[in-house]
Every structure is written in C-alpha cells, then in structure tokens.
mmCIF file of C-alpha atoms in Angstrom:
data_model
loop_
_atom_site.group_PDB
_atom_site.id
_atom_site.type_symbol
_atom_site.label_atom_id
_atom_site.label_comp_id
_atom_site.label_asym_id
_atom_site.label_seq_id
_atom_site.Cartn_x
_atom_site.Cartn_y
_atom_site.Cartn_z
ATOM 1 C CA UNK P 1 -19.262 -3.945 -21.705
ATOM 2 C CA UNK P 2 -19.150 -4.974 -18.059
ATOM 3 C CA UNK P 3 -16.232 -4.258 -15.778
ATOM 4 C CA UNK P 4 -15.142 -7.183 -13.624
ATOM 5 C CA UNK P 5 -13.310 -6.107 -10.473
ATOM 6 C CA UNK P 6 -11.428 -9.050 -8.944
ATOM 7 C CA UNK P 7 -10.329 -8.923 -5.297
ATOM 8 C CA UNK P 8 -7.819 -11.503 -3.986
ATOM 9 C CA UNK P 9 -7.564 -13.219 -0.624
ATOM 10 C CA UNK P 10 -4.744 -13.490 1.914
ATOM 11 C CA UNK P 11 -1.136 -13.253 0.683
ATOM 12 C CA UNK P 12 -2.189 -12.563 -2.884
ATOM 13 C CA UNK P 13 -2.160 -9.625 -5.283
ATOM 14 C CA UNK P 14 -3.936 -8.920 -8.528
ATOM 15 C CA UNK P 15 -1.578 -11.418 -10.187
ATOM 16 C CA UNK P 16 -3.629 -14.227 -8.640
ATOM 17 C CA UNK P 17 -6.236 -13.656 -11.369
ATOM 18 C CA UNK P 18 -3.769 -13.699 -14.283
ATOM 19 C CA UNK P 19 -5.094 -16.985 -15.694
ATOM 20 C CA UNK P 20 -8.732 -15.915 -15.245
ATOM 21 C CA UNK P 21 -8.755 -12.342 -16.566
ATOM 22 C CA UNK P 22 -7.884 -13.065 -20.233
ATOM 23 C CA UNK P 23 -10.871 -15.406 -20.591
ATOM 24 C CA UNK P 24 -13.159 -12.593 -19.457
ATOM 25 C CA UNK P 25 -11.460 -9.993 -21.631
ATOM 26 C CA UNK P 26 -11.848 -12.256 -24.671
ATOM 27 C CA UNK P 27 -15.608 -11.744 -24.317
ATOM 28 C CA UNK P 28 -15.188 -7.971 -24.643
ATOM 29 C CA UNK P 29 -15.252 -7.048 -20.967
ATOM 30 C CA UNK P 30 -12.874 -4.948 -18.901
ATOM 31 C CA UNK P 31 -11.066 -6.516 -15.932
ATOM 32 C CA UNK P 32 -9.500 -4.771 -12.951
ATOM 33 C CA UNK P 33 -7.248 -6.996 -10.818
ATOM 34 C CA UNK P 34 -6.921 -5.444 -7.373
ATOM 35 C CA UNK P 35 -3.597 -5.595 -5.511
ATOM 36 C CA UNK P 36 -4.265 -4.616 -1.882
ATOM 37 C CA UNK P 37 -1.353 -3.004 -0.032
ATOM 38 C CA UNK P 38 0.280 -5.568 2.256
ATOM 39 C CA UNK P 39 2.460 -3.277 4.341
ATOM 40 C CA UNK P 40 2.834 -3.588 8.134
ATOM 41 C CA UNK P 41 0.104 -1.694 9.942
ATOM 42 C CA UNK P 42 -2.433 -1.943 7.119
ATOM 43 C CA UNK P 43 -5.891 -3.010 8.254
ATOM 44 C CA UNK P 44 -9.241 -3.919 6.779
ATOM 45 C CA UNK P 45 -10.368 -0.304 6.471
ATOM 46 C CA UNK P 46 -7.458 0.603 4.192
ATOM 47 C CA UNK P 47 -8.361 -2.277 1.892
ATOM 48 C CA UNK P 48 -12.012 -1.227 1.836
ATOM 49 C CA UNK P 49 -11.046 2.360 1.047
ATOM 50 C CA UNK P 50 -8.771 1.234 -1.794
ATOM 51 C CA UNK P 51 -11.626 -0.736 -3.318
ATOM 52 C CA UNK P 52 -14.181 2.059 -2.930
ATOM 53 C CA UNK P 53 -11.736 4.432 -4.655
ATOM 54 C CA UNK P 54 -11.638 2.027 -7.620
ATOM 55 C CA UNK P 55 -15.425 1.609 -7.674
ATOM 56 C CA UNK P 56 -15.894 5.372 -7.615
ATOM 57 C CA UNK P 57 -14.427 5.539 -11.139
ATOM 58 C CA UNK P 58 -16.582 2.731 -12.587
ATOM 59 C CA UNK P 59 -20.150 1.734 -13.340
ATOM 60 C CA UNK P 60 -21.882 -1.538 -14.187
ATOM 61 C CA UNK P 61 -19.446 -3.597 -12.109
ATOM 62 C CA UNK P 62 -19.423 -7.298 -11.374
ATOM 63 C CA UNK P 63 -17.472 -7.315 -8.116
ATOM 64 C CA UNK P 64 -15.858 -10.658 -7.285
ATOM 65 C CA UNK P 65 -13.807 -11.546 -4.221
ATOM 66 C CA UNK P 66 -11.967 -14.660 -3.095
ATOM 67 C CA UNK P 67 -11.628 -15.722 0.551
ATOM 68 C CA UNK P 68 -10.719 -12.635 2.652
ATOM 69 C CA UNK P 69 -11.595 -10.536 -0.384
ATOM 70 C CA UNK P 70 -15.247 -11.372 0.233
ATOM 71 C CA UNK P 71 -15.195 -9.441 3.495
ATOM 72 C CA UNK P 72 -13.593 -6.411 1.861
ATOM 73 C CA UNK P 73 -15.928 -6.353 -1.113
ATOM 74 C CA UNK P 74 -19.060 -6.652 1.044
ATOM 75 C CA UNK P 75 -18.132 -3.505 2.968
ATOM 76 C CA UNK P 76 -17.163 -1.645 -0.213
ATOM 77 C CA UNK P 77 -20.425 -2.649 -1.900
ATOM 78 C CA UNK P 78 -22.342 -1.515 1.159
ATOM 79 C CA UNK P 79 -20.871 1.964 0.681
ATOM 80 C CA UNK P 80 -21.269 2.139 -3.120
ATOM 81 C CA UNK P 81 -24.134 -0.147 -4.204
ATOM 82 C CA UNK P 82 -25.127 2.032 -7.150
ATOM 83 C CA UNK P 83 -21.862 1.208 -8.924
ATOM 84 C CA UNK P 84 -22.372 -2.552 -8.811
ATOM 85 C CA UNK P 85 -24.439 -4.912 -10.952
ATOM 86 C CA UNK P 86 -23.677 -8.137 -9.043
ATOM 87 C CA UNK P 87 -21.543 -9.492 -6.197
ATOM 88 C CA UNK P 88 -19.747 -12.798 -6.761
ATOM 89 C CA UNK P 89 -18.251 -14.618 -3.769
ATOM 90 C CA UNK P 90 -15.538 -17.096 -4.780
ATOM 91 C CA UNK P 91 -15.452 -19.746 -2.038
ATOM 92 C CA UNK P 92 -16.254 -17.066 0.498
ATOM 93 C CA UNK P 93 -19.190 -15.054 1.789
ATOM 94 C CA UNK P 94 -20.183 -11.898 3.626
ATOM 95 C CA UNK P 95 -19.272 -11.843 7.295
ATOM 96 C CA UNK P 96 -21.768 -10.386 9.775
ATOM 97 C CA UNK P 97 -21.186 -6.778 10.788
ATOM 98 C CA UNK P 98 -18.574 -6.519 13.556
ATOM 99 C CA UNK P 99 -16.879 -9.845 12.819
ATOM 100 C CA UNK P 100 -13.240 -10.339 11.858
ATOM 101 C CA UNK P 101 -11.607 -12.994 9.726
ATOM 102 C CA UNK P 102 -10.014 -14.420 12.887
ATOM 103 C CA UNK P 103 -13.454 -14.657 14.507
ATOM 104 C CA UNK P 104 -14.660 -16.671 11.541
ATOM 105 C CA UNK P 105 -11.577 -18.917 11.542
ATOM 106 C CA UNK P 106 -11.990 -19.523 15.263
ATOM 107 C CA UNK P 107 -8.278 -19.373 16.106
ATOM 108 C CA UNK P 108 -6.024 -16.417 16.957
ATOM 109 C CA UNK P 109 -3.639 -15.604 14.101
ATOM 110 C CA UNK P 110 0.051 -16.320 14.704
ATOM 111 C CA UNK P 111 1.936 -13.235 13.542
ATOM 112 C CA UNK P 112 5.632 -12.541 13.107
ATOM 113 C CA UNK P 113 6.463 -8.847 13.532
ATOM 114 C CA UNK P 114 2.854 -7.923 12.867
ATOM 115 C CA UNK P 115 2.605 -10.019 9.706
ATOM 116 C CA UNK P 116 1.129 -13.406 8.817
ATOM 117 C CA UNK P 117 3.735 -15.358 6.838
ATOM 118 C CA UNK P 118 2.813 -17.196 3.679
ATOM 119 C CA UNK P 119 2.558 -20.894 4.605
ATOM 120 C CA UNK P 120 5.558 -22.832 3.350
ATOM 121 C CA UNK P 121 3.472 -25.987 3.021
ATOM 122 C CA UNK P 122 0.212 -26.212 1.126
ATOM 123 C CA UNK P 123 -2.907 -26.125 3.336
ATOM 124 C CA UNK P 124 -5.305 -29.066 2.965
ATOM 125 C CA UNK P 125 -7.687 -27.052 0.765
ATOM 126 C CA UNK P 126 -4.915 -26.235 -1.749
ATOM 127 C CA UNK P 127 -5.806 -28.974 -4.178
ATOM 128 C CA UNK P 128 -5.256 -29.267 -7.904
ATOM 129 C CA UNK P 129 -2.294 -26.905 -8.278
ATOM 130 C CA UNK P 130 1.300 -26.371 -7.180
ATOM 131 C CA UNK P 131 1.380 -24.356 -3.939
ATOM 132 C CA UNK P 132 4.734 -22.893 -4.941
ATOM 133 C CA UNK P 133 2.892 -20.231 -6.941
ATOM 134 C CA UNK P 134 1.579 -18.823 -3.651
ATOM 135 C CA UNK P 135 4.681 -19.609 -1.605
ATOM 136 C CA UNK P 136 7.008 -17.902 -4.083
ATOM 137 C CA UNK P 137 4.884 -14.975 -5.252
ATOM 138 C CA UNK P 138 2.756 -14.310 -2.198
ATOM 139 C CA UNK P 139 3.538 -11.712 0.441
ATOM 140 C CA UNK P 140 3.034 -11.776 4.222
ATOM 141 C CA UNK P 141 -0.382 -10.468 5.238
ATOM 142 C CA UNK P 142 -0.761 -7.658 7.825
ATOM 143 C CA UNK P 143 -2.188 -9.234 10.963
ATOM 144 C CA UNK P 144 -4.697 -6.401 11.414
ATOM 145 C CA UNK P 145 -6.493 -7.559 8.276
ATOM 146 C CA UNK P 146 -7.263 -10.767 10.180
ATOM 147 C CA UNK P 147 -8.196 -9.172 13.503
ATOM 148 C CA UNK P 148 -10.004 -5.969 12.467
ATOM 149 C CA UNK P 149 -13.800 -6.293 12.405
ATOM 150 C CA UNK P 150 -15.626 -5.504 9.199
ATOM 151 C CA UNK P 151 -18.298 -2.814 9.375
ATOM 152 C CA UNK P 152 -21.286 -2.582 7.078
ATOM 153 C CA UNK P 153 -24.985 -1.947 7.080
ATOM 154 C CA UNK P 154 -27.458 -3.817 4.911
ATOM 155 C CA UNK P 155 -27.280 -1.951 1.595
ATOM 156 C CA UNK P 156 -25.211 -4.743 0.017
ATOM 157 C CA UNK P 157 -28.157 -7.098 0.528
ATOM 158 C CA UNK P 158 -30.128 -5.269 -2.174
ATOM 159 C CA UNK P 159 -27.612 -6.387 -4.817
ATOM 160 C CA UNK P 160 -27.855 -9.700 -6.716
ATOM 161 C CA UNK P 161 -25.341 -12.169 -5.290
ATOM 162 C CA UNK P 162 -23.711 -15.340 -6.590
ATOM 163 C CA UNK P 163 -21.700 -17.791 -4.504
ATOM 164 C CA UNK P 164 -19.213 -19.980 -6.369
ATOM 165 C CA UNK P 165 -18.832 -22.922 -3.997
ATOM 166 C CA UNK P 166 -15.506 -24.755 -4.171
ATOM 167 C CA UNK P 167 -15.002 -26.276 -0.713
ATOM 168 C CA UNK P 168 -18.527 -27.536 -0.066
ATOM 169 C CA UNK P 169 -21.778 -28.081 -1.933
ATOM 170 C CA UNK P 170 -24.934 -26.006 -2.113
ATOM 171 C CA UNK P 171 -26.684 -28.575 0.069
ATOM 172 C CA UNK P 172 -23.980 -28.293 2.719
ATOM 173 C CA UNK P 173 -24.109 -24.501 2.557
ATOM 174 C CA UNK P 174 -27.855 -24.403 3.056
ATOM 175 C CA UNK P 175 -27.525 -26.689 6.083
ATOM 176 C CA UNK P 176 -24.809 -24.466 7.559
ATOM 177 C CA UNK P 177 -26.790 -21.281 6.898
ATOM 178 C CA UNK P 178 -29.783 -22.766 8.723
ATOM 179 C CA UNK P 179 -27.823 -23.814 11.815
ATOM 180 C CA UNK P 180 -24.654 -21.697 12.088
ATOM 181 C CA UNK P 181 -25.176 -17.911 12.431
ATOM 182 C CA UNK P 182 -21.827 -17.129 10.764
ATOM 183 C CA UNK P 183 -23.184 -18.597 7.519
ATOM 184 C CA UNK P 184 -26.604 -16.990 7.830
ATOM 185 C CA UNK P 185 -25.816 -14.073 5.466
ATOM 186 C CA UNK P 186 -25.162 -16.578 2.655
ATOM 187 C CA UNK P 187 -28.793 -17.643 2.367
ATOM 188 C CA UNK P 188 -32.050 -15.971 1.483
ATOM 189 C CA UNK P 189 -33.470 -13.913 -1.349
ATOM 190 C CA UNK P 190 -31.033 -12.565 -3.909
ATOM 191 C CA UNK P 191 -28.627 -15.520 -3.871
ATOM 192 C CA UNK P 192 -27.726 -17.923 -6.656
ATOM 193 C CA UNK P 193 -25.225 -20.759 -6.235
ATOM 194 C CA UNK P 194 -22.727 -22.385 -8.550
ATOM 195 C CA UNK P 195 -20.588 -25.382 -7.612
ATOM 196 C CA UNK P 196 -16.955 -25.761 -8.648
ATOM 197 C CA UNK P 197 -15.557 -28.562 -6.451
ATOM 198 C CA UNK P 198 -11.853 -27.859 -6.810
ATOM 199 C CA UNK P 199 -10.579 -26.651 -3.425
ATOM 200 C CA UNK P 200 -10.204 -23.163 -2.036
ATOM 201 C CA UNK P 201 -8.037 -21.580 -4.775
ATOM 202 C CA UNK P 202 -9.967 -22.096 -8.047
ATOM 203 C CA UNK P 203 -8.109 -19.275 -9.820
ATOM 204 C CA UNK P 204 -5.082 -21.587 -9.794
ATOM 205 C CA UNK P 205 -6.669 -25.040 -9.988
ATOM 206 C CA UNK P 206 -9.513 -24.345 -12.473
ATOM 207 C CA UNK P 207 -9.044 -20.869 -13.969
ATOM 208 C CA UNK P 208 -10.993 -21.544 -17.178
ATOM 209 C CA UNK P 209 -13.973 -22.969 -15.307
ATOM 210 C CA UNK P 210 -13.873 -20.095 -12.836
ATOM 211 C CA UNK P 211 -13.807 -17.540 -15.656
ATOM 212 C CA UNK P 212 -16.828 -19.234 -17.257
ATOM 213 C CA UNK P 213 -18.761 -19.101 -13.992
ATOM 214 C CA UNK P 214 -17.879 -15.433 -13.484
ATOM 215 C CA UNK P 215 -19.136 -14.672 -16.983
ATOM 216 C CA UNK P 216 -22.334 -16.677 -16.525
ATOM 217 C CA UNK P 217 -23.059 -15.019 -13.187
ATOM 218 C CA UNK P 218 -23.707 -11.698 -14.901
#
C-alpha cells in the first residue's frame, strides 16, 4: 500500500481532492488530504512544517501538490526525502531556492487586511468546472504565503518526479525550461511528464483522469 499525500493550492483545503481521493483509495491505497492553516500571519514556513510533521509519520509516500502546493511540497521533500517514493507536480513545479510565489507570478499581490481574497469571478484558467465551488468553499489566503521565499537545498532532486501538465504541453514546457530560468528546475534527469489539457484546476474539471494519472505515476 502506498500513501498519497495531496497538497492543495491557494484558497483551498483538503476538500479540494474529495473527487480524486476515492478513486485512489479504491485501488487499496491510503490518502491524506492536507488542509493548510489559512489564518492571518501564516507564512510558507508554517505550511512546510505542517507537511513535514505529516511526512514524519509515514513511509512510501507519493507526495502530490497543486499550484502553490508545489512550492510547499518541494521544501518539505528536501527536508525528508527518505519518506518519499515520488513527487508529483499537478500543473505546478519546484521554484528555485529563494523565490516566492509573487516573484513567479510577476505582480505584487493585492491583499485586504493581510489576506488574499478568493476571486469572485473565475480566472481564465478555470475551465471545465463551476468556479462557485472555489468561491463558496475557499478561504482567503494569507498574503505571506505569496511573498515569503521558499528555502531548500537540492536533496529533493534525488527523488523521481512527475509533472502533470494541464495549462501547457510537454513541448511548451521544455522550451520554457531551456529559455526561462524560473522553469529550469522542471527539466533534466528524474522527470517524467503527463499531459492533461484541462486548465489549472484538474481536481475539479477532470478528477477521474487526474486520479488515474496519480496512480500511474507511482
């Protein structure tokens, strides 16, 4: 039995994986759906520490993260590589050491009382599902999780890694990795790629297909 640890992105909790987890459990695996604390003042380090605390109780883990969750899981894996069988990046990738989510996005986050509100309108990449599931169930994100830099060394690079590509193709990714330093960590030895062209939130738009790809990544 493998344990799948699923880390959500901005505004989301473990509930974001509710349509994915049962498909994995049906194959006899354990699933842990992480719900990061989204209280004012929380930063990236608190989310990394929460995840490392979970990993410390497990072995033989497939660690999967979506969007911002990819940054958190990279740092956690860097601290506890022996607990992990494979890293799976769901439309995301590892950021270089010292970079923040806001650095990657290229625009300063617009916070209200230290929090990033859940967008009322669906972003362009929210295709194939009703955005109301995020609007109604999501929670504002602490702004520090967007502005804090992630810190890691290179121990995560020794782990097998799969990228599930939803917003662009493998060909596009390889071109970006060759020309844009921010995408550089997503290429090289140890990577495999799977395409699921369904927009940035595949756990809502294509949960069955995403579950199948998570299972086949192991």
